[in-house]
Coordinates of C-alpha atoms in Angstrom, one line a residue:
Chain A
M1 CA 24.0 2.7 -11.3
Y2 CA 24.0 -0.4 -13.5
I3 CA 21.7 1.0 -16.1
E4 CA 23.6 4.3 -16.5
E5 CA 26.9 2.5 -16.6
G6 CA 25.6 0.1 -19.2
R7 CA 26.4 -2.9 -17.0
I8 CA 22.9 -4.2 -17.6
K9 CA 20.9 -3.7 -20.8
L10 CA 17.1 -3.4 -20.8
D11 CA 14.6 -4.1 -23.5
K12 CA 11.6 -1.8 -23.5
S13 CA 9.6 -3.9 -26.0
I14 CA 8.8 -6.5 -23.3
H15 CA 6.5 -4.2 -21.3
Q16 CA 4.3 -2.3 -23.8
H17 CA 1.2 -1.8 -21.6
L18 CA 0.4 1.5 -20.0
T19 CA 2.3 1.5 -16.7
T20 CA 2.0 3.4 -13.5
Y21 CA 4.1 3.7 -10.4
H22 CA 3.1 3.5 -6.7
D23 CA 5.2 5.5 -4.3
P24 CA 5.7 3.5 -1.1
C25 CA 5.7 5.6 2.0
N26 CA 9.1 4.3 3.1
Y27 CA 10.9 5.2 -0.1
G28 CA 9.2 8.6 -0.3
R29 CA 7.8 10.5 2.6
K30 CA 9.7 8.6 5.3
S31 CA 13.1 8.7 3.6
E32 CA 12.6 12.4 3.0
R33 CA 11.8 13.0 6.7
T34 CA 14.4 10.6 8.1
F35 CA 17.3 11.0 5.6
G36 CA 16.6 14.2 3.9
H37 CA 15.9 12.6 0.5
G38 CA 12.8 11.0 -0.8
Y39 CA 13.2 8.5 -3.5
Y40 CA 10.6 9.8 -5.9
E41 CA 12.4 10.3 -9.2
E42 CA 14.9 7.4 -9.2
P43 CA 12.3 4.6 -9.3
R44 CA 10.4 6.5 -12.0
W45 CA 13.5 6.8 -14.1
V46 CA 14.2 3.1 -13.7
T47 CA 10.6 2.2 -14.5
Q48 CA 10.8 4.3 -17.7
Q49 CA 13.9 2.6 -18.8
C50 CA 11.8 -0.5 -19.0
C51 CA 8.4 0.9 -20.1
E52 CA 7.7 3.4 -22.8
N53 CA 4.1 4.1 -21.8
F54 CA 4.1 5.7 -18.4
V55 CA 1.3 7.5 -16.6
E56 CA 1.3 9.1 -13.1
M57 CA -1.3 8.5 -10.4
Y58 CA -2.8 11.5 -8.7
P59 CA -1.8 12.6 -6.2
N60 CA 1.7 11.2 -6.3
R61 CA 5.2 11.4 -4.7
A62 CA 5.0 13.0 -1.2
N63 CA 1.2 13.2 -1.4
N64 CA 0.6 9.7 -2.6
F65 CA -1.9 7.5 -0.8
C66 CA -0.8 4.5 1.2
C67 CA -1.7 1.1 -0.2
G68 CA -3.5 0.4 3.0
A69 CA -1.3 -2.3 4.4
G70 CA 1.7 -0.4 5.8
G71 CA 2.8 -0.3 9.4
G72 CA 2.3 -4.0 9.8
A73 CA -1.4 -3.9 8.7
W74 CA -0.7 -6.7 6.2
A75 CA 0.1 -9.0 9.1
A76 CA -2.5 -7.6 11.5
P77 CA -5.9 -9.1 12.0
Y78 CA -7.9 -6.1 10.8
V79 CA -8.6 -7.3 7.3
E80 CA -11.8 -5.4 6.7
E81 CA -10.2 -2.1 7.7
R82 CA -7.2 -2.8 5.6
I83 CA -9.4 -3.4 2.5
F84 CA -11.5 -0.3 3.3
Y85 CA -8.3 1.7 3.6
G86 CA -7.1 0.5 0.2
R87 CA -10.2 1.8 -1.6
V88 CA -8.5 5.1 -2.2
K89 CA -5.4 3.4 -3.7
A90 CA -7.6 1.2 -5.9
K91 CA -9.4 4.2 -7.3
Q92 CA -6.1 6.0 -8.0
I93 CA -4.9 3.0 -9.9
K94 CA -8.1 2.5 -11.9
D95 CA -8.2 6.2 -12.8
T96 CA -4.9 5.9 -14.6
G97 CA -6.1 3.1 -16.9
A98 CA -2.7 1.5 -16.5
K99 CA -2.5 -2.3 -17.0
L100 CA 0.8 -2.7 -15.2
L101 CA 1.6 -1.3 -11.8
I102 CA 5.0 -1.1 -10.3
A103 CA 5.1 -1.4 -6.5
P104 CA 8.7 -1.5 -5.2
C105 CA 7.8 -2.4 -1.6
H106 CA 7.0 -6.0 -0.6
N107 CA 4.1 -4.8 1.5
C108 CA 2.5 -2.5 -1.0
R109 CA 2.9 -5.2 -3.7
D110 CA 1.2 -7.9 -1.6
Q111 CA -1.7 -5.6 -0.7
I112 CA -2.3 -4.4 -4.2
M113 CA -1.6 -7.7 -6.0
K114 CA -3.2 -10.2 -3.6
S115 CA -6.0 -8.1 -2.0
L116 CA -7.0 -4.9 -3.8
R117 CA -7.1 -6.3 -7.3
K118 CA -9.6 -8.9 -6.2
E119 CA -11.6 -6.7 -3.8
Y120 CA -11.9 -3.8 -6.2
D121 CA -12.4 -5.7 -9.5
M122 CA -9.1 -4.9 -11.2
M123 CA -7.6 -8.3 -11.9
D124 CA -6.6 -7.0 -15.3
V125 CA -3.9 -4.9 -13.7
E126 CA -0.6 -6.7 -13.5
V127 CA 1.6 -5.9 -10.4
K128 CA 5.3 -6.2 -10.3
Y129 CA 8.1 -5.2 -8.0
L130 CA 10.5 -2.7 -9.5
W131 CA 13.4 -5.2 -9.5
E132 CA 11.0 -7.8 -11.1
L133 CA 10.4 -5.3 -13.9
V134 CA 14.1 -4.8 -14.3
A135 CA 14.8 -8.5 -14.1
D136 CA 12.1 -9.3 -16.7
S137 CA 13.5 -6.6 -19.0
L138 CA 17.1 -7.8 -18.9
V139 CA 18.8 -8.4 -22.2
V140 CA 21.1 -11.3 -21.3
E141 CA 24.4 -11.2 -23.0
P142 CA 27.5 -13.4 -22.9
K143 CA 29.6 -12.6 -19.8
E144 CA 31.9 -9.6 -19.5
G145 CA 33.6 -7.8 -16.7
G146 CA 32.0 -5.0 -14.6
S147 CA 31.6 -3.2 -11.3
D148 CA 28.4 -1.9 -9.4
E149 CA 25.2 -0.1 -8.2
E150 CA 22.1 -0.2 -6.1
E151 CA 18.5 0.8 -6.6
Chain B
M1 CA -19.6 11.3 32.1
D2 CA -17.5 13.2 34.6
P3 CA -16.0 16.5 33.6
L4 CA -12.3 16.3 32.8
L5 CA -10.2 18.4 35.2
L6 CA -7.6 19.9 33.0
S7 CA -5.6 21.1 36.0
K8 CA -5.3 17.5 37.2
R9 CA -4.4 15.8 34.0
E10 CA -1.6 13.3 34.1
K11 CA 1.7 13.9 32.5
R12 CA 1.9 12.8 28.9
T13 CA 3.7 9.5 28.3
L14 CA 3.4 9.2 24.5
A15 CA 6.3 10.4 22.4
T16 CA 5.3 13.7 20.9
Q17 CA 7.1 16.9 21.4
Y18 CA 4.8 19.1 19.4
A19 CA 1.2 18.0 19.9
D20 CA 0.6 21.2 21.9
L21 CA 0.9 23.1 18.7
C22 CA -2.1 21.5 17.1
L23 CA -4.5 24.1 15.7
T24 CA -7.3 21.4 15.3
C25 CA -7.5 22.3 11.6
G26 CA -8.1 18.6 10.6
T27 CA -5.8 18.6 7.6
C28 CA -4.3 15.4 8.9
A29 CA -7.7 13.6 9.3
G30 CA -9.1 15.1 6.1
G31 CA -6.5 13.3 3.9
C32 CA -6.5 10.0 5.8
P33 CA -8.3 7.0 4.3
V34 CA -9.1 5.5 7.8
T35 CA -10.6 8.6 9.3
G36 CA -13.8 7.6 11.0
V37 CA -13.0 4.0 11.6
D38 CA -14.1 3.3 15.2
G39 CA -15.2 6.9 15.4
L40 CA -11.6 8.0 15.6
D41 CA -9.1 9.9 13.4
V42 CA -5.7 11.5 13.7
R43 CA -6.9 14.8 14.9
K44 CA -9.0 13.2 17.6
A45 CA -6.0 11.1 18.6
V46 CA -4.1 14.3 19.2
R47 CA -7.0 15.7 21.3
L48 CA -7.0 12.5 23.4
V49 CA -3.3 12.9 24.1
L50 CA -3.7 16.6 25.0
L51 CA -6.7 16.0 27.2
G52 CA -4.9 13.4 29.3
M53 CA -6.9 10.5 27.8
E54 CA -3.9 8.7 26.4
Q55 CA -5.0 5.4 27.7
E56 CA -8.1 5.5 25.5
L57 CA -5.9 5.9 22.5
I58 CA -3.6 3.1 23.6
D59 CA -6.6 0.8 24.2
S60 CA -8.2 1.7 20.9
R61 CA -7.6 0.0 17.6
F62 CA -6.8 3.3 15.9
P63 CA -3.0 3.3 16.2
W64 CA -3.1 -0.2 14.5
V65 CA -5.6 0.5 11.8
C66 CA -3.5 3.5 10.9
T67 CA -0.7 2.3 8.6
L68 CA 1.8 4.9 9.9
C69 CA 2.1 6.1 6.2
G70 CA 2.9 9.6 7.3
R71 CA 0.6 11.5 4.9
C72 CA -0.9 13.3 7.8
E73 CA 2.4 14.3 9.2
H74 CA 3.6 15.5 5.8
A75 CA 0.6 17.7 5.5
C76 CA 0.4 19.0 9.0
P77 CA 0.9 22.8 8.9
M78 CA 2.4 22.8 12.4
G79 CA 4.9 19.9 11.8
I80 CA 3.5 17.8 14.6
D81 CA 5.3 14.5 15.1
L82 CA 2.1 12.4 14.6
L83 CA 3.9 9.2 13.7
A84 CA 6.1 9.1 16.7
M85 CA 2.9 9.7 18.8
L86 CA 0.9 6.9 17.2
R87 CA 3.8 4.5 17.2
S88 CA 4.5 5.1 20.8
A89 CA 0.8 4.4 21.5
R90 CA 1.4 0.9 19.9
G91 CA 4.5 0.5 22.1
K92 CA 2.4 1.2 25.3
R93 CA 0.2 -1.8 24.7
A94 CA 0.9 -4.8 26.9
R95 CA 2.9 -7.2 24.6
D96 CA 0.3 -9.9 24.9
K97 CA -2.3 -7.4 23.6
V98 CA -0.4 -6.6 20.4
P99 CA -2.8 -7.6 17.6
G100 CA -2.2 -10.6 15.4
V101 CA 1.2 -12.2 14.8
L102 CA 3.3 -9.1 15.0
H103 CA 4.7 -9.5 18.5
K104 CA 5.1 -13.3 18.0
G105 CA 7.2 -12.5 14.9
V106 CA 9.4 -10.2 16.9
Q107 CA 9.9 -12.9 19.6
M108 CA 10.6 -15.5 16.9
C109 CA 13.1 -13.2 15.3
L110 CA 14.9 -12.6 18.6
K111 CA 15.0 -16.3 19.2
T112 CA 15.8 -17.7 15.8
G113 CA 17.1 -14.8 13.7
N114 CA 14.0 -14.6 11.4
N115 CA 10.3 -13.8 11.9
V116 CA 9.0 -17.1 10.8
G117 CA 11.5 -19.3 12.6
I118 CA 13.2 -21.0 9.6
P119 CA 16.1 -23.1 11.0
K120 CA 19.5 -22.4 9.6
E121 CA 19.9 -25.8 7.9
D122 CA 16.6 -25.4 6.1
F123 CA 17.5 -22.0 5.0
L124 CA 20.9 -23.1 3.6
F125 CA 19.2 -26.1 1.9
L126 CA 16.6 -23.8 0.3
L127 CA 19.2 -21.4 -1.0
E128 CA 21.2 -24.2 -2.5
D129 CA 18.1 -25.7 -4.0
V130 CA 16.6 -22.6 -5.6
G131 CA 20.1 -21.5 -6.5
A132 CA 20.5 -24.7 -8.5
E133 CA 17.2 -24.0 -10.2
L134 CA 18.3 -20.6 -11.3
A135 CA 21.6 -22.1 -12.4
E136 CA 19.6 -23.9 -15.1
E137 CA 19.1 -20.5 -16.7
L138 CA 22.3 -18.9 -15.5
P139 CA 25.0 -21.5 -15.7
G140 CA 27.3 -21.5 -12.7
F141 CA 25.0 -19.5 -10.5
E142 CA 25.0 -20.1 -6.7
V143 CA 24.0 -17.9 -3.8
P144 CA 27.2 -16.3 -2.4
L145 CA 26.9 -17.2 1.3
D146 CA 28.9 -15.4 4.1
K147 CA 31.4 -14.2 1.5
K148 CA 33.9 -12.0 3.3
G149 CA 34.8 -8.8 1.6
A150 CA 31.8 -8.8 -0.8
K151 CA 30.8 -5.3 -1.8
Y152 CA 27.1 -5.7 -0.9
L153 CA 25.5 -7.5 2.0
F154 CA 21.8 -8.2 1.3
T155 CA 19.2 -9.0 3.9
I156 CA 16.2 -11.1 3.0
N157 CA 12.5 -10.7 3.6
S158 CA 11.6 -14.0 5.4
K159 CA 8.4 -14.2 3.4
E160 CA 10.5 -15.1 0.3
P161 CA 12.3 -18.2 1.6
F162 CA 9.1 -19.1 3.6
A163 CA 6.5 -18.8 0.8
E164 CA 7.8 -17.3 -2.5
P165 CA 11.5 -18.4 -2.9
E166 CA 11.4 -17.8 -6.6
D167 CA 10.8 -14.1 -6.1
M168 CA 14.4 -13.9 -5.0
F169 CA 15.4 -14.7 -8.6
Y170 CA 14.6 -11.1 -9.6
W171 CA 17.4 -9.5 -7.7
W172 CA 19.7 -12.5 -8.2
R173 CA 19.3 -12.1 -11.9
I174 CA 20.1 -8.4 -11.9
L175 CA 23.2 -8.9 -9.7
T176 CA 24.4 -11.7 -11.9
A177 CA 23.8 -9.7 -15.1
A178 CA 25.8 -6.8 -13.6
N179 CA 28.5 -9.3 -12.5
E180 CA 28.3 -7.8 -9.0
S181 CA 30.1 -8.8 -5.8
W182 CA 27.5 -9.6 -3.2
T183 CA 26.6 -11.9 -0.4
V184 CA 23.9 -13.0 2.1
A185 CA 24.5 -14.0 5.7
S186 CA 23.7 -17.5 6.9
E187 CA 22.4 -16.3 10.2
N188 CA 20.3 -13.2 11.2
W189 CA 19.5 -12.5 7.6
E190 CA 16.0 -11.2 8.3
G191 CA 15.4 -7.8 6.8
V192 CA 11.9 -7.2 8.1
N193 CA 12.0 -5.6 11.6
W194 CA 8.5 -5.9 13.1
G195 CA 9.7 -4.1 16.2
L196 CA 9.2 -1.0 14.1
F197 CA 5.5 -1.8 13.8
T198 CA 4.9 -2.9 17.4
G199 CA 6.6 0.2 18.9
D200 CA 9.3 -2.1 20.4
D201 CA 12.5 -0.1 20.4
E202 CA 14.5 -2.6 22.3
A203 CA 13.8 -5.5 20.0
M204 CA 14.3 -3.3 17.0
K205 CA 17.7 -2.2 18.2
E206 CA 18.7 -5.8 18.9
I207 CA 17.7 -7.0 15.5
V208 CA 19.4 -4.1 13.7
G209 CA 22.5 -4.7 15.8
R210 CA 22.7 -8.3 14.5
I211 CA 22.6 -7.1 10.9
V212 CA 25.3 -4.5 11.5
K213 CA 27.4 -7.2 13.2
N214 CA 27.1 -9.4 10.1
Y215 CA 28.0 -6.4 8.0
K216 CA 31.1 -5.7 10.0
E217 CA 32.2 -9.3 10.3
L218 CA 31.8 -9.9 6.6
E219 CA 33.7 -6.6 5.9
C220 CA 31.1 -5.6 3.3
E221 CA 31.1 -2.1 1.9
Y222 CA 27.4 -1.6 1.6
L223 CA 24.4 -3.0 3.4
V224 CA 21.2 -3.4 1.3
L225 CA 17.8 -4.0 2.8
P226 CA 15.7 -4.7 -0.2
E227 CA 12.5 -4.4 1.9

């Protein structure tokens, strides 16, 4: 991938806060069941290329709790239930003491950033997509040649 | 309440091959954050199916309050296909009874190529416009549209052009920094397939088919759904 091949360079000094990572069900459990590989370690590695201070939520990886808005719940009318569902996620996040949360999935990010932070009094936790973290850590250099990658 | 005649129960219609194996241990429900909402939980959902009371499950809110996250299925000691079961309960709802905007999104996507109905000309204008904005930071940047033979074809989550267009800068910046060959399609670019959520296999297949068609026609090497 880009980072390993040195096609992009990242600056760790930009994100110094304690950072944690949320496992989306689609990248983890569901990929594991559907494709035989759960993406648990790859995003952690990428996160840690951008952040020195990293902490895990518990439980994590295949046993991680859903954000509460999966399966279309973010677009469904059952708002109260969605927030109730998210209480477990909110506690997991708070327990880490992290001030930056990486949520790669659109849905998880919206639920945590736009709903759970407000509902569970954790507005001091910043939420970013994984690619947002990478984009914000980029060291932009004058143009050279190159080839490829994907998350 | 009339007794339920097990000898007369109807044939199951929900998609589960293994529900019969349930030991009623409750591991599934014990680890689920929505256990108890409306008096239901995953273990009870399996009982409803096995006792021939599928319609009660289909009519309940439970399959929709559940987020299909799969933690129950991962933990089930008998490997029961709980997600297939719950998703098919969603699929058995009459389409006009699908909660909220989900089915409307599916219909919109079938009709216009994206869930929120952004017309093609507006989409192209937007890409040009936000592309120009990013070009102020990255001179020469523009969104590569329908570029035949690009290495990566990216789909787009319609919420971004609809409401948060600048969130597309993140992946555009990375691709530009890596000097990558990539493209997006000018039609049927939607990467969010709500047929997955509404249990609508036919719509899901149609929408996936359109993406694959783009991918083949544009002769891309990889398809990326950054969803």
